[in-house]
């Protein structure tokens, strides 16, 4: 198991920290002496997760704050509160997401739900928190992607999937967008001489409620093929599935623009993973970054 280095004195924000890989990451960071903010959509579930973390680490510093990545006003409120606290932010773990929503659904801001929750919300959050991150001595942004991004492409002509919606294609595009955000942030930080490290991860096939919560939205249900794959494909628990993200966020060996995942693609200990071809096009990454800035109304580039 990956051992998180001592994080004493560091402030960490983990999105989607009430369950799955987010809760495990928060628990491990708290156990390594970080002050951890559980950024969750439902505070009651966050408080339950906090209780579980404190049961394991009674002296841990853990707090719950509400964040709905599908609502830009919530993103701004969360960021404003952190900024008003005035404490440097050392670690931002972009973990939360939704998967394979059966019918096209929109966020409160009119974005396709998977693109909005998985990419545009985290993009806006990262952009708003960049000034706070840059006050820390060695800040990191670790972003969770997915192996499904390997077969995705960014459709700039129908980014919101208004003409042709597919649950799996929209999810894959959103996770490729996360990967491209991670890469472009690393490039910008390097170009501008900033100490910020941006790295990415994927959890392989990890058993969490992500597999069922998205497909059952609006009365949907997982398809027959999905249900069969859930049973026969090798899988692992959140304890192992959170490790690539924790490695990206805390390992001394993690590199800017590095991408980490299970050794055997779907399960196993963490190792460096090659970026798919779709994530290596810097022009696409830069164009998507500009599109995201316009969509969420946050000038992320100037924050660096």
PDB file of C-alpha atoms in Angstrom:
ATOM      1  CA  UNK A   1       0.000   0.000   0.000  1.00  0.00           C
ATOM      2  CA  UNK A   2       1.164   3.523  -0.795  1.00  0.00           C
ATOM      3  CA  UNK A   3       2.288   5.381   2.321  1.00  0.00           C
ATOM      4  CA  UNK A   4       1.342   9.064   2.240  1.00  0.00           C
ATOM      5  CA  UNK A   5       4.299  11.176   3.420  1.00  0.00           C
ATOM      6  CA  UNK A   6       3.800  13.361   6.469  1.00  0.00           C
ATOM      7  CA  UNK A   7       1.539  16.303   5.564  1.00  0.00           C
ATOM      8  CA  UNK A   8       1.797  18.222   8.837  1.00  0.00           C
ATOM      9  CA  UNK A   9       0.916  21.886   8.418  1.00  0.00           C
ATOM     10  CA  UNK A  10      -0.683  21.402   4.994  1.00  0.00           C
ATOM     11  CA  UNK A  11      -4.234  22.279   4.007  1.00  0.00           C
ATOM     12  CA  UNK A  12      -5.923  19.870   1.588  1.00  0.00           C
ATOM     13  CA  UNK A  13      -9.275  20.083  -0.198  1.00  0.00           C
ATOM     14  CA  UNK A  14     -10.788  16.822  -1.455  1.00  0.00           C
ATOM     15  CA  UNK A  15     -13.913  17.004  -3.609  1.00  0.00           C
ATOM     16  CA  UNK A  16     -16.449  14.201  -3.400  1.00  0.00           C
ATOM     17  CA  UNK A  17     -14.952  13.210  -0.054  1.00  0.00           C
ATOM     18  CA  UNK A  18     -18.057  11.595   1.444  1.00  0.00           C
ATOM     19  CA  UNK A  19     -17.596   8.237  -0.290  1.00  0.00           C
ATOM     20  CA  UNK A  20     -15.393   6.043  -2.475  1.00  0.00           C
ATOM     21  CA  UNK A  21     -11.950   7.190  -3.519  1.00  0.00           C
ATOM     22  CA  UNK A  22     -12.577  10.697  -2.180  1.00  0.00           C
ATOM     23  CA  UNK A  23     -13.306   9.507   1.330  1.00  0.00           C
ATOM     24  CA  UNK A  24     -10.330   7.163   1.260  1.00  0.00           C
ATOM     25  CA  UNK A  25      -8.014   9.921   0.018  1.00  0.00           C
ATOM     26  CA  UNK A  26      -9.281  12.286   2.714  1.00  0.00           C
ATOM     27  CA  UNK A  27      -8.837   9.621   5.373  1.00  0.00           C
ATOM     28  CA  UNK A  28      -5.255   8.891   4.341  1.00  0.00           C
ATOM     29  CA  UNK A  29      -4.361  12.590   4.157  1.00  0.00           C
ATOM     30  CA  UNK A  30      -5.882  13.195   7.588  1.00  0.00           C
ATOM     31  CA  UNK A  31      -3.942  10.232   8.933  1.00  0.00           C
ATOM     32  CA  UNK A  32      -0.776  11.833   7.562  1.00  0.00           C
ATOM     33  CA  UNK A  33      -1.507  15.015   9.595  1.00  0.00           C
ATOM     34  CA  UNK A  34      -2.987  17.254   6.888  1.00  0.00           C
ATOM     35  CA  UNK A  35      -5.873  19.579   7.709  1.00  0.00           C
ATOM     36  CA  UNK A  36      -8.513  18.200   5.340  1.00  0.00           C
ATOM     37  CA  UNK A  37     -11.588  19.937   3.970  1.00  0.00           C
ATOM     38  CA  UNK A  38     -14.245  17.474   2.842  1.00  0.00           C
ATOM     39  CA  UNK A  39     -15.868  19.298  -0.084  1.00  0.00           C
ATOM     40  CA  UNK A  40     -19.229  17.581  -0.531  1.00  0.00           C
ATOM     41  CA  UNK A  41     -22.595  18.258  -2.129  1.00  0.00           C
ATOM     42  CA  UNK A  42     -24.536  16.857   0.850  1.00  0.00           C
ATOM     43  CA  UNK A  43     -23.141  18.049   4.206  1.00  0.00           C
ATOM     44  CA  UNK A  44     -24.929  15.315   6.191  1.00  0.00           C
ATOM     45  CA  UNK A  45     -23.045  12.670   4.218  1.00  0.00           C
ATOM     46  CA  UNK A  46     -19.862  14.647   4.700  1.00  0.00           C
ATOM     47  CA  UNK A  47     -20.388  14.675   8.463  1.00  0.00           C
ATOM     48  CA  UNK A  48     -20.848  10.916   8.409  1.00  0.00           C
ATOM     49  CA  UNK A  49     -17.578  10.535   6.496  1.00  0.00           C
ATOM     50  CA  UNK A  50     -15.882  12.904   8.933  1.00  0.00           C
ATOM     51  CA  UNK A  51     -17.048  10.709  11.815  1.00  0.00           C
ATOM     52  CA  UNK A  52     -15.588   7.625  10.159  1.00  0.00           C
ATOM     53  CA  UNK A  53     -12.277   9.406   9.576  1.00  0.00           C
ATOM     54  CA  UNK A  54     -12.147  10.580  13.196  1.00  0.00           C
ATOM     55  CA  UNK A  55     -12.922   7.055  14.393  1.00  0.00           C
ATOM     56  CA  UNK A  56      -9.769   5.931  12.591  1.00  0.00           C
ATOM     57  CA  UNK A  57      -7.712   9.039  13.437  1.00  0.00           C
ATOM     58  CA  UNK A  58      -9.153  10.693  16.580  1.00  0.00           C
ATOM     59  CA  UNK A  59      -6.735  13.631  16.499  1.00  0.00           C
ATOM     60  CA  UNK A  60      -7.198  14.397  12.810  1.00  0.00           C
ATOM     61  CA  UNK A  61      -8.131  17.877  11.587  1.00  0.00           C
ATOM     62  CA  UNK A  62     -11.171  17.435   9.357  1.00  0.00           C
ATOM     63  CA  UNK A  63     -13.984  19.780   8.410  1.00  0.00           C
ATOM     64  CA  UNK A  64     -16.987  19.596   6.096  1.00  0.00           C
ATOM     65  CA  UNK A  65     -17.896  22.313   3.609  1.00  0.00           C
ATOM     66  CA  UNK A  66     -20.618  22.257   0.982  1.00  0.00           C
ATOM     67  CA  UNK A  67     -19.620  22.225  -2.687  1.00  0.00           C
ATOM     68  CA  UNK A  68     -21.833  21.354  -5.654  1.00  0.00           C
ATOM     69  CA  UNK A  69     -19.662  21.207  -8.766  1.00  0.00           C
ATOM     70  CA  UNK A  70     -22.792  21.244 -10.928  1.00  0.00           C
ATOM     71  CA  UNK A  71     -23.598  24.756  -9.685  1.00  0.00           C
ATOM     72  CA  UNK A  72     -21.116  27.568 -10.373  1.00  0.00           C
ATOM     73  CA  UNK A  73     -22.615  29.729  -7.628  1.00  0.00           C
ATOM     74  CA  UNK A  74     -21.755  26.966  -5.149  1.00  0.00           C
ATOM     75  CA  UNK A  75     -18.233  26.748  -6.571  1.00  0.00           C
ATOM     76  CA  UNK A  76     -17.765  30.502  -6.140  1.00  0.00           C
ATOM     77  CA  UNK A  77     -19.166  30.467  -2.593  1.00  0.00           C
ATOM     78  CA  UNK A  78     -16.889  27.603  -1.584  1.00  0.00           C
ATOM     79  CA  UNK A  79     -13.832  29.310  -3.075  1.00  0.00           C
ATOM     80  CA  UNK A  80     -14.723  32.688  -1.575  1.00  0.00           C
ATOM     81  CA  UNK A  81     -14.938  31.181   1.900  1.00  0.00           C
ATOM     82  CA  UNK A  82     -11.551  29.496   1.565  1.00  0.00           C
ATOM     83  CA  UNK A  83      -9.996  32.681   0.227  1.00  0.00           C
ATOM     84  CA  UNK A  84     -11.480  34.727   3.089  1.00  0.00           C
ATOM     85  CA  UNK A  85      -9.897  32.289   5.556  1.00  0.00           C
ATOM     86  CA  UNK A  86      -6.554  33.491   4.196  1.00  0.00           C
ATOM     87  CA  UNK A  87      -4.724  30.207   4.709  1.00  0.00           C
ATOM     88  CA  UNK A  88      -2.505  28.946   1.853  1.00  0.00           C
ATOM     89  CA  UNK A  89      -3.939  25.908   0.070  1.00  0.00           C
ATOM     90  CA  UNK A  90      -1.349  23.181  -0.383  1.00  0.00           C
ATOM     91  CA  UNK A  91      -3.345  20.408  -2.049  1.00  0.00           C
ATOM     92  CA  UNK A  92      -6.432  20.382  -4.249  1.00  0.00           C
ATOM     93  CA  UNK A  93      -7.709  16.925  -5.141  1.00  0.00           C
ATOM     94  CA  UNK A  94     -10.268  17.107  -7.966  1.00  0.00           C
ATOM     95  CA  UNK A  95     -11.928  13.766  -7.329  1.00  0.00           C
ATOM     96  CA  UNK A  96     -15.723  14.187  -7.497  1.00  0.00           C
ATOM     97  CA  UNK A  97     -17.684  13.144 -10.549  1.00  0.00           C
ATOM     98  CA  UNK A  98     -20.737  11.523 -12.055  1.00  0.00           C
ATOM     99  CA  UNK A  99     -20.751   8.686 -14.585  1.00  0.00           C
ATOM    100  CA  UNK A 100     -22.960   7.430 -17.412  1.00  0.00           C
ATOM    101  CA  UNK A 101     -26.084   9.534 -16.786  1.00  0.00           C
ATOM    102  CA  UNK A 102     -28.717   7.731 -18.904  1.00  0.00           C
ATOM    103  CA  UNK A 103     -30.479  10.774 -20.395  1.00  0.00           C
ATOM    104  CA  UNK A 104     -29.036  14.156 -21.248  1.00  0.00           C
ATOM    105  CA  UNK A 105     -29.422  16.311 -18.152  1.00  0.00           C
ATOM    106  CA  UNK A 106     -28.275  19.871 -17.524  1.00  0.00           C
ATOM    107  CA  UNK A 107     -26.651  21.569 -14.567  1.00  0.00           C
ATOM    108  CA  UNK A 108     -28.161  24.698 -13.033  1.00  0.00           C
ATOM    109  CA  UNK A 109     -25.925  26.691 -15.397  1.00  0.00           C
ATOM    110  CA  UNK A 110     -27.156  24.875 -18.515  1.00  0.00           C
ATOM    111  CA  UNK A 111     -24.151  22.591 -19.054  1.00  0.00           C
ATOM    112  CA  UNK A 112     -24.490  18.912 -19.933  1.00  0.00           C
ATOM    113  CA  UNK A 113     -24.343  17.274 -16.497  1.00  0.00           C
ATOM    114  CA  UNK A 114     -21.274  15.069 -16.953  1.00  0.00           C
ATOM    115  CA  UNK A 115     -19.225  17.792 -18.637  1.00  0.00           C
ATOM    116  CA  UNK A 116     -20.375  20.294 -16.029  1.00  0.00           C
ATOM    117  CA  UNK A 117     -19.799  18.133 -12.952  1.00  0.00           C
ATOM    118  CA  UNK A 118     -16.654  16.348 -14.068  1.00  0.00           C
ATOM    119  CA  UNK A 119     -14.814  19.115 -15.922  1.00  0.00           C
ATOM    120  CA  UNK A 120     -16.298  22.628 -15.954  1.00  0.00           C
ATOM    121  CA  UNK A 121     -17.027  22.660 -12.215  1.00  0.00           C
ATOM    122  CA  UNK A 122     -13.536  21.415 -11.286  1.00  0.00           C
ATOM    123  CA  UNK A 123     -12.023  23.824 -13.835  1.00  0.00           C
ATOM    124  CA  UNK A 124     -13.841  26.767 -12.239  1.00  0.00           C
ATOM    125  CA  UNK A 125     -12.873  25.595  -8.753  1.00  0.00           C
ATOM    126  CA  UNK A 126      -9.211  25.190  -9.700  1.00  0.00           C
ATOM    127  CA  UNK A 127      -9.148  28.584 -11.417  1.00  0.00           C
ATOM    128  CA  UNK A 128     -10.762  30.363  -8.468  1.00  0.00           C
ATOM    129  CA  UNK A 129      -8.359  28.736  -6.014  1.00  0.00           C
ATOM    130  CA  UNK A 130      -5.164  29.332  -8.001  1.00  0.00           C
ATOM    131  CA  UNK A 131      -4.286  32.538  -6.118  1.00  0.00           C
ATOM    132  CA  UNK A 132      -4.649  30.664  -2.817  1.00  0.00           C
ATOM    133  CA  UNK A 133      -2.639  27.707  -4.107  1.00  0.00           C
ATOM    134  CA  UNK A 134       0.153  30.003  -5.243  1.00  0.00           C
ATOM    135  CA  UNK A 135       0.585  31.343  -1.705  1.00  0.00           C
ATOM    136  CA  UNK A 136       1.662  27.859  -0.588  1.00  0.00           C
ATOM    137  CA  UNK A 137       5.354  26.927  -0.932  1.00  0.00           C
ATOM    138  CA  UNK A 138       4.837  23.791  -3.049  1.00  0.00           C
ATOM    139  CA  UNK A 139       1.170  23.522  -4.084  1.00  0.00           C
ATOM    140  CA  UNK A 140      -0.299  20.628  -6.015  1.00  0.00           C
ATOM    141  CA  UNK A 141      -3.455  20.033  -8.009  1.00  0.00           C
ATOM    142  CA  UNK A 142      -4.245  16.341  -8.526  1.00  0.00           C
ATOM    143  CA  UNK A 143      -7.062  15.565 -10.951  1.00  0.00           C
ATOM    144  CA  UNK A 144      -8.854  12.244 -11.310  1.00  0.00           C
ATOM    145  CA  UNK A 145      -9.460  11.113 -14.862  1.00  0.00           C
ATOM    146  CA  UNK A 146     -10.505   7.674 -16.125  1.00  0.00           C
ATOM    147  CA  UNK A 147      -9.318   4.932 -18.429  1.00  0.00           C
ATOM    148  CA  UNK A 148     -12.392   5.659 -20.545  1.00  0.00           C
ATOM    149  CA  UNK A 149     -10.645   8.867 -21.661  1.00  0.00           C
ATOM    150  CA  UNK A 150      -8.308   6.720 -23.771  1.00  0.00           C
ATOM    151  CA  UNK A 151     -11.024   6.245 -26.376  1.00  0.00           C
ATOM    152  CA  UNK A 152     -12.498   9.743 -26.227  1.00  0.00           C
ATOM    153  CA  UNK A 153     -12.153  12.932 -28.241  1.00  0.00           C
ATOM    154  CA  UNK A 154     -13.200  16.508 -27.594  1.00  0.00           C
ATOM    155  CA  UNK A 155     -16.092  17.428 -29.880  1.00  0.00           C
ATOM    156  CA  UNK A 156     -15.798  21.201 -30.057  1.00  0.00           C
ATOM    157  CA  UNK A 157     -18.759  21.346 -32.445  1.00  0.00           C
ATOM    158  CA  UNK A 158     -21.049  19.684 -29.899  1.00  0.00           C
ATOM    159  CA  UNK A 159     -19.235  20.029 -26.578  1.00  0.00           C
ATOM    160  CA  UNK A 160     -22.504  19.955 -24.631  1.00  0.00           C
ATOM    161  CA  UNK A 161     -23.825  16.869 -26.461  1.00  0.00           C
ATOM    162  CA  UNK A 162     -26.972  18.683 -27.554  1.00  0.00           C
ATOM    163  CA  UNK A 163     -27.210  16.984 -30.962  1.00  0.00           C
ATOM    164  CA  UNK A 164     -26.106  13.474 -30.149  1.00  0.00           C
ATOM    165  CA  UNK A 165     -26.058  12.342 -26.518  1.00  0.00           C
ATOM    166  CA  UNK A 166     -24.465   9.081 -25.425  1.00  0.00           C
ATOM    167  CA  UNK A 167     -23.979   8.441 -21.671  1.00  0.00           C
ATOM    168  CA  UNK A 168     -20.654   6.684 -22.119  1.00  0.00           C
ATOM    169  CA  UNK A 169     -19.323   9.068 -24.780  1.00  0.00           C
ATOM    170  CA  UNK A 170     -20.218  12.149 -22.721  1.00  0.00           C
ATOM    171  CA  UNK A 171     -18.515  10.636 -19.679  1.00  0.00           C
ATOM    172  CA  UNK A 172     -15.392   9.721 -21.626  1.00  0.00           C
ATOM    173  CA  UNK A 173     -15.184  13.225 -23.125  1.00  0.00           C
ATOM    174  CA  UNK A 174     -15.482  14.813 -19.668  1.00  0.00           C
ATOM    175  CA  UNK A 175     -12.638  12.686 -18.300  1.00  0.00           C
ATOM    176  CA  UNK A 176     -10.431  13.430 -21.311  1.00  0.00           C
ATOM    177  CA  UNK A 177     -11.180  17.098 -20.637  1.00  0.00           C
ATOM    178  CA  UNK A 178      -9.917  16.605 -17.074  1.00  0.00           C
ATOM    179  CA  UNK A 179      -6.702  15.124 -18.433  1.00  0.00           C
ATOM    180  CA  UNK A 180      -6.218  18.004 -20.859  1.00  0.00           C
ATOM    181  CA  UNK A 181      -6.880  20.519 -18.066  1.00  0.00           C
ATOM    182  CA  UNK A 182      -4.234  18.829 -15.947  1.00  0.00           C
ATOM    183  CA  UNK A 183      -1.691  18.924 -18.788  1.00  0.00           C
ATOM    184  CA  UNK A 184      -2.329  22.561 -19.732  1.00  0.00           C
ATOM    185  CA  UNK A 185      -2.157  23.680 -16.102  1.00  0.00           C
ATOM    186  CA  UNK A 186       1.219  21.929 -15.792  1.00  0.00           C
ATOM    187  CA  UNK A 187       2.419  23.622 -18.990  1.00  0.00           C
ATOM    188  CA  UNK A 188       1.283  27.077 -17.865  1.00  0.00           C
ATOM    189  CA  UNK A 189       2.905  26.690 -14.454  1.00  0.00           C
ATOM    190  CA  UNK A 190       6.176  25.678 -16.119  1.00  0.00           C
ATOM    191  CA  UNK A 191       6.069  28.525 -18.646  1.00  0.00           C
ATOM    192  CA  UNK A 192       5.470  31.093 -15.929  1.00  0.00           C
ATOM    193  CA  UNK A 193       7.956  29.707 -13.427  1.00  0.00           C
ATOM    194  CA  UNK A 194       5.313  28.836 -10.839  1.00  0.00           C
ATOM    195  CA  UNK A 195       6.061  26.136  -8.239  1.00  0.00           C
ATOM    196  CA  UNK A 196       2.632  24.520  -8.717  1.00  0.00           C
ATOM    197  CA  UNK A 197       2.637  20.825  -9.647  1.00  0.00           C
ATOM    198  CA  UNK A 198      -0.328  19.597 -11.679  1.00  0.00           C
ATOM    199  CA  UNK A 199      -0.638  15.815 -12.087  1.00  0.00           C
ATOM    200  CA  UNK A 200      -3.366  13.335 -12.946  1.00  0.00           C
ATOM    201  CA  UNK A 201      -4.573   9.877 -12.044  1.00  0.00           C
ATOM    202  CA  UNK A 202      -7.088   7.214 -12.904  1.00  0.00           C
ATOM    203  CA  UNK A 203      -8.469   4.650 -10.430  1.00  0.00           C
ATOM    204  CA  UNK A 204      -8.683   1.632 -12.728  1.00  0.00           C
ATOM    205  CA  UNK A 205     -11.784  -0.412 -12.032  1.00  0.00           C
ATOM    206  CA  UNK A 206     -12.602   0.564  -8.472  1.00  0.00           C
ATOM    207  CA  UNK A 207     -15.802  -0.476  -6.721  1.00  0.00           C
ATOM    208  CA  UNK A 208     -17.583   2.742  -5.697  1.00  0.00           C
ATOM    209  CA  UNK A 209     -21.098   4.120  -5.953  1.00  0.00           C
ATOM    210  CA  UNK A 210     -19.978   6.009  -9.065  1.00  0.00           C
ATOM    211  CA  UNK A 211     -20.791   2.826 -10.981  1.00  0.00           C
ATOM    212  CA  UNK A 212     -24.442   2.894  -9.946  1.00  0.00           C
ATOM    213  CA  UNK A 213     -25.380   6.454  -8.949  1.00  0.00           C
ATOM    214  CA  UNK A 214     -25.036   7.963 -12.438  1.00  0.00           C
ATOM    215  CA  UNK A 215     -26.804   5.215 -14.402  1.00  0.00           C
ATOM    216  CA  UNK A 216     -29.758   5.304 -11.989  1.00  0.00           C
ATOM    217  CA  UNK A 217     -30.362   9.075 -12.206  1.00  0.00           C
ATOM    218  CA  UNK A 218     -33.819  10.077 -13.442  1.00  0.00           C
ATOM    219  CA  UNK A 219     -35.082   6.546 -12.995  1.00  0.00           C
ATOM    220  CA  UNK A 220     -32.456   4.966 -15.252  1.00  0.00           C
ATOM    221  CA  UNK A 221     -30.702   1.676 -14.699  1.00  0.00           C
ATOM    222  CA  UNK A 222     -27.379   0.179 -15.827  1.00  0.00           C
ATOM    223  CA  UNK A 223     -27.561  -1.622 -19.162  1.00  0.00           C
ATOM    224  CA  UNK A 224     -27.227  -5.401 -19.426  1.00  0.00           C
ATOM    225  CA  UNK A 225     -23.659  -5.175 -20.769  1.00  0.00           C
ATOM    226  CA  UNK A 226     -22.643  -2.753 -18.001  1.00  0.00           C
ATOM    227  CA  UNK A 227     -24.136  -4.992 -15.332  1.00  0.00           C
ATOM    228  CA  UNK A 228     -22.326  -8.019 -16.756  1.00  0.00           C
ATOM    229  CA  UNK A 229     -18.986  -6.205 -16.949  1.00  0.00           C
ATOM    230  CA  UNK A 230     -19.333  -5.058 -13.338  1.00  0.00           C
ATOM    231  CA  UNK A 231     -19.421  -8.734 -12.347  1.00  0.00           C
ATOM    232  CA  UNK A 232     -16.661 -10.216 -14.519  1.00  0.00           C
ATOM    233  CA  UNK A 233     -13.995  -7.507 -14.886  1.00  0.00           C
ATOM    234  CA  UNK A 234     -11.319  -7.613 -12.127  1.00  0.00           C
ATOM    235  CA  UNK A 235     -11.891  -4.807  -9.634  1.00  0.00           C
ATOM    236  CA  UNK A 236     -10.456  -3.325  -6.473  1.00  0.00           C
ATOM    237  CA  UNK A 237     -11.698  -1.431  -3.440  1.00  0.00           C
ATOM    238  CA  UNK A 238     -11.377   2.312  -2.770  1.00  0.00           C
ATOM    239  CA  UNK A 239      -8.322   1.680  -0.569  1.00  0.00           C
ATOM    240  CA  UNK A 240      -6.327   0.759  -3.666  1.00  0.00           C
ATOM    241  CA  UNK A 241      -8.309   2.860  -6.125  1.00  0.00           C
ATOM    242  CA  UNK A 242      -7.508   6.110  -4.287  1.00  0.00           C
ATOM    243  CA  UNK A 243      -3.765   5.515  -4.377  1.00  0.00           C
ATOM    244  CA  UNK A 244      -2.998   6.934  -7.850  1.00  0.00           C
ATOM    245  CA  UNK A 245      -4.661  10.207  -6.844  1.00  0.00           C
ATOM    246  CA  UNK A 246      -2.824  10.247  -3.517  1.00  0.00           C
ATOM    247  CA  UNK A 247       0.436   9.533  -5.326  1.00  0.00           C
ATOM    248  CA  UNK A 248      -0.151  12.456  -7.698  1.00  0.00           C
ATOM    249  CA  UNK A 249      -0.992  14.702  -4.738  1.00  0.00           C
ATOM    250  CA  UNK A 250       1.792  13.750  -2.337  1.00  0.00           C
ATOM    251  CA  UNK A 251       4.570  11.571  -3.718  1.00  0.00           C
ATOM    252  CA  UNK A 252       8.033  13.158  -3.995  1.00  0.00           C
ATOM    253  CA  UNK A 253       8.367  11.148  -7.227  1.00  0.00           C
ATOM    254  CA  UNK A 254       5.276  12.614  -8.922  1.00  0.00           C
ATOM    255  CA  UNK A 255       6.158  14.820 -11.880  1.00  0.00           C
ATOM    256  CA  UNK A 256       4.431  17.882 -13.397  1.00  0.00           C
ATOM    257  CA  UNK A 257       2.040  16.560 -16.034  1.00  0.00           C
ATOM    258  CA  UNK A 258       2.531  13.026 -14.710  1.00  0.00           C
ATOM    259  CA  UNK A 259      -0.297  10.531 -14.998  1.00  0.00           C
ATOM    260  CA  UNK A 260      -0.666   7.615 -12.578  1.00  0.00           C
ATOM    261  CA  UNK A 261      -2.833   4.520 -12.425  1.00  0.00           C
ATOM    262  CA  UNK A 262      -2.944   0.830 -11.483  1.00  0.00           C
ATOM    263  CA  UNK A 263      -0.041  -1.277 -12.673  1.00  0.00           C
ATOM    264  CA  UNK A 264      -2.311  -3.674 -14.545  1.00  0.00           C
ATOM    265  CA  UNK A 265      -4.599  -0.971 -15.962  1.00  0.00           C
ATOM    266  CA  UNK A 266      -7.688  -1.938 -13.964  1.00  0.00           C
ATOM    267  CA  UNK A 267      -6.176  -3.148 -10.670  1.00  0.00           C
ATOM    268  CA  UNK A 268      -2.872  -3.140  -8.854  1.00  0.00           C
ATOM    269  CA  UNK A 269      -0.356  -0.835  -7.193  1.00  0.00           C
ATOM    270  CA  UNK A 270       0.285   2.604  -8.614  1.00  0.00           C
ATOM    271  CA  UNK A 271       2.688   3.262 -11.443  1.00  0.00           C
ATOM    272  CA  UNK A 272       3.350   6.000 -13.989  1.00  0.00           C
ATOM    273  CA  UNK A 273       1.001   5.589 -16.956  1.00  0.00           C
ATOM    274  CA  UNK A 274       1.450   6.836 -20.504  1.00  0.00           C
ATOM    275  CA  UNK A 275      -0.954   9.530 -21.615  1.00  0.00           C
ATOM    276  CA  UNK A 276      -3.280   8.421 -24.410  1.00  0.00           C
ATOM    277  CA  UNK A 277      -2.699  10.009 -27.809  1.00  0.00           C
ATOM    278  CA  UNK A 278      -5.851  12.095 -27.397  1.00  0.00           C
ATOM    279  CA  UNK A 279      -4.297  13.866 -24.398  1.00  0.00           C
ATOM    280  CA  UNK A 280      -0.977  14.710 -26.050  1.00  0.00           C
ATOM    281  CA  UNK A 281      -2.217  17.411 -28.418  1.00  0.00           C
ATOM    282  CA  UNK A 282      -1.241  20.675 -26.739  1.00  0.00           C
ATOM    283  CA  UNK A 283      -3.291  22.702 -29.234  1.00  0.00           C
ATOM    284  CA  UNK A 284      -6.461  20.863 -28.240  1.00  0.00           C
ATOM    285  CA  UNK A 285      -5.604  21.361 -24.557  1.00  0.00           C
ATOM    286  CA  UNK A 286      -5.076  25.094 -25.041  1.00  0.00           C
ATOM    287  CA  UNK A 287      -8.289  25.469 -27.057  1.00  0.00           C
ATOM    288  CA  UNK A 288     -10.323  23.564 -24.458  1.00  0.00           C
ATOM    289  CA  UNK A 289      -8.827  25.726 -21.691  1.00  0.00           C
ATOM    290  CA  UNK A 290      -9.944  28.888 -23.504  1.00  0.00           C
ATOM    291  CA  UNK A 291     -13.416  27.438 -24.117  1.00  0.00           C
ATOM    292  CA  UNK A 292     -13.720  26.555 -20.438  1.00  0.00           C
ATOM    293  CA  UNK A 293     -12.660  30.045 -19.367  1.00  0.00           C
ATOM    294  CA  UNK A 294     -15.444  31.522 -21.482  1.00  0.00           C
ATOM    295  CA  UNK A 295     -18.068  29.025 -20.345  1.00  0.00           C
ATOM    296  CA  UNK A 296     -17.453  29.417 -16.611  1.00  0.00           C
ATOM    297  CA  UNK A 297     -16.473  33.086 -16.738  1.00  0.00           C
ATOM    298  CA  UNK A 298     -13.239  32.654 -14.786  1.00  0.00           C
ATOM    299  CA  UNK A 299      -9.976  33.876 -16.388  1.00  0.00           C
ATOM    300  CA  UNK A 300      -7.792  31.033 -15.171  1.00  0.00           C
ATOM    301  CA  UNK A 301      -4.771  32.004 -17.280  1.00  0.00           C
ATOM    302  CA  UNK A 302      -4.373  35.417 -15.666  1.00  0.00           C
ATOM    303  CA  UNK A 303      -4.538  33.805 -12.193  1.00  0.00           C
ATOM    304  CA  UNK A 304      -1.175  32.201 -12.919  1.00  0.00           C
TER     305      UNK A 304
END
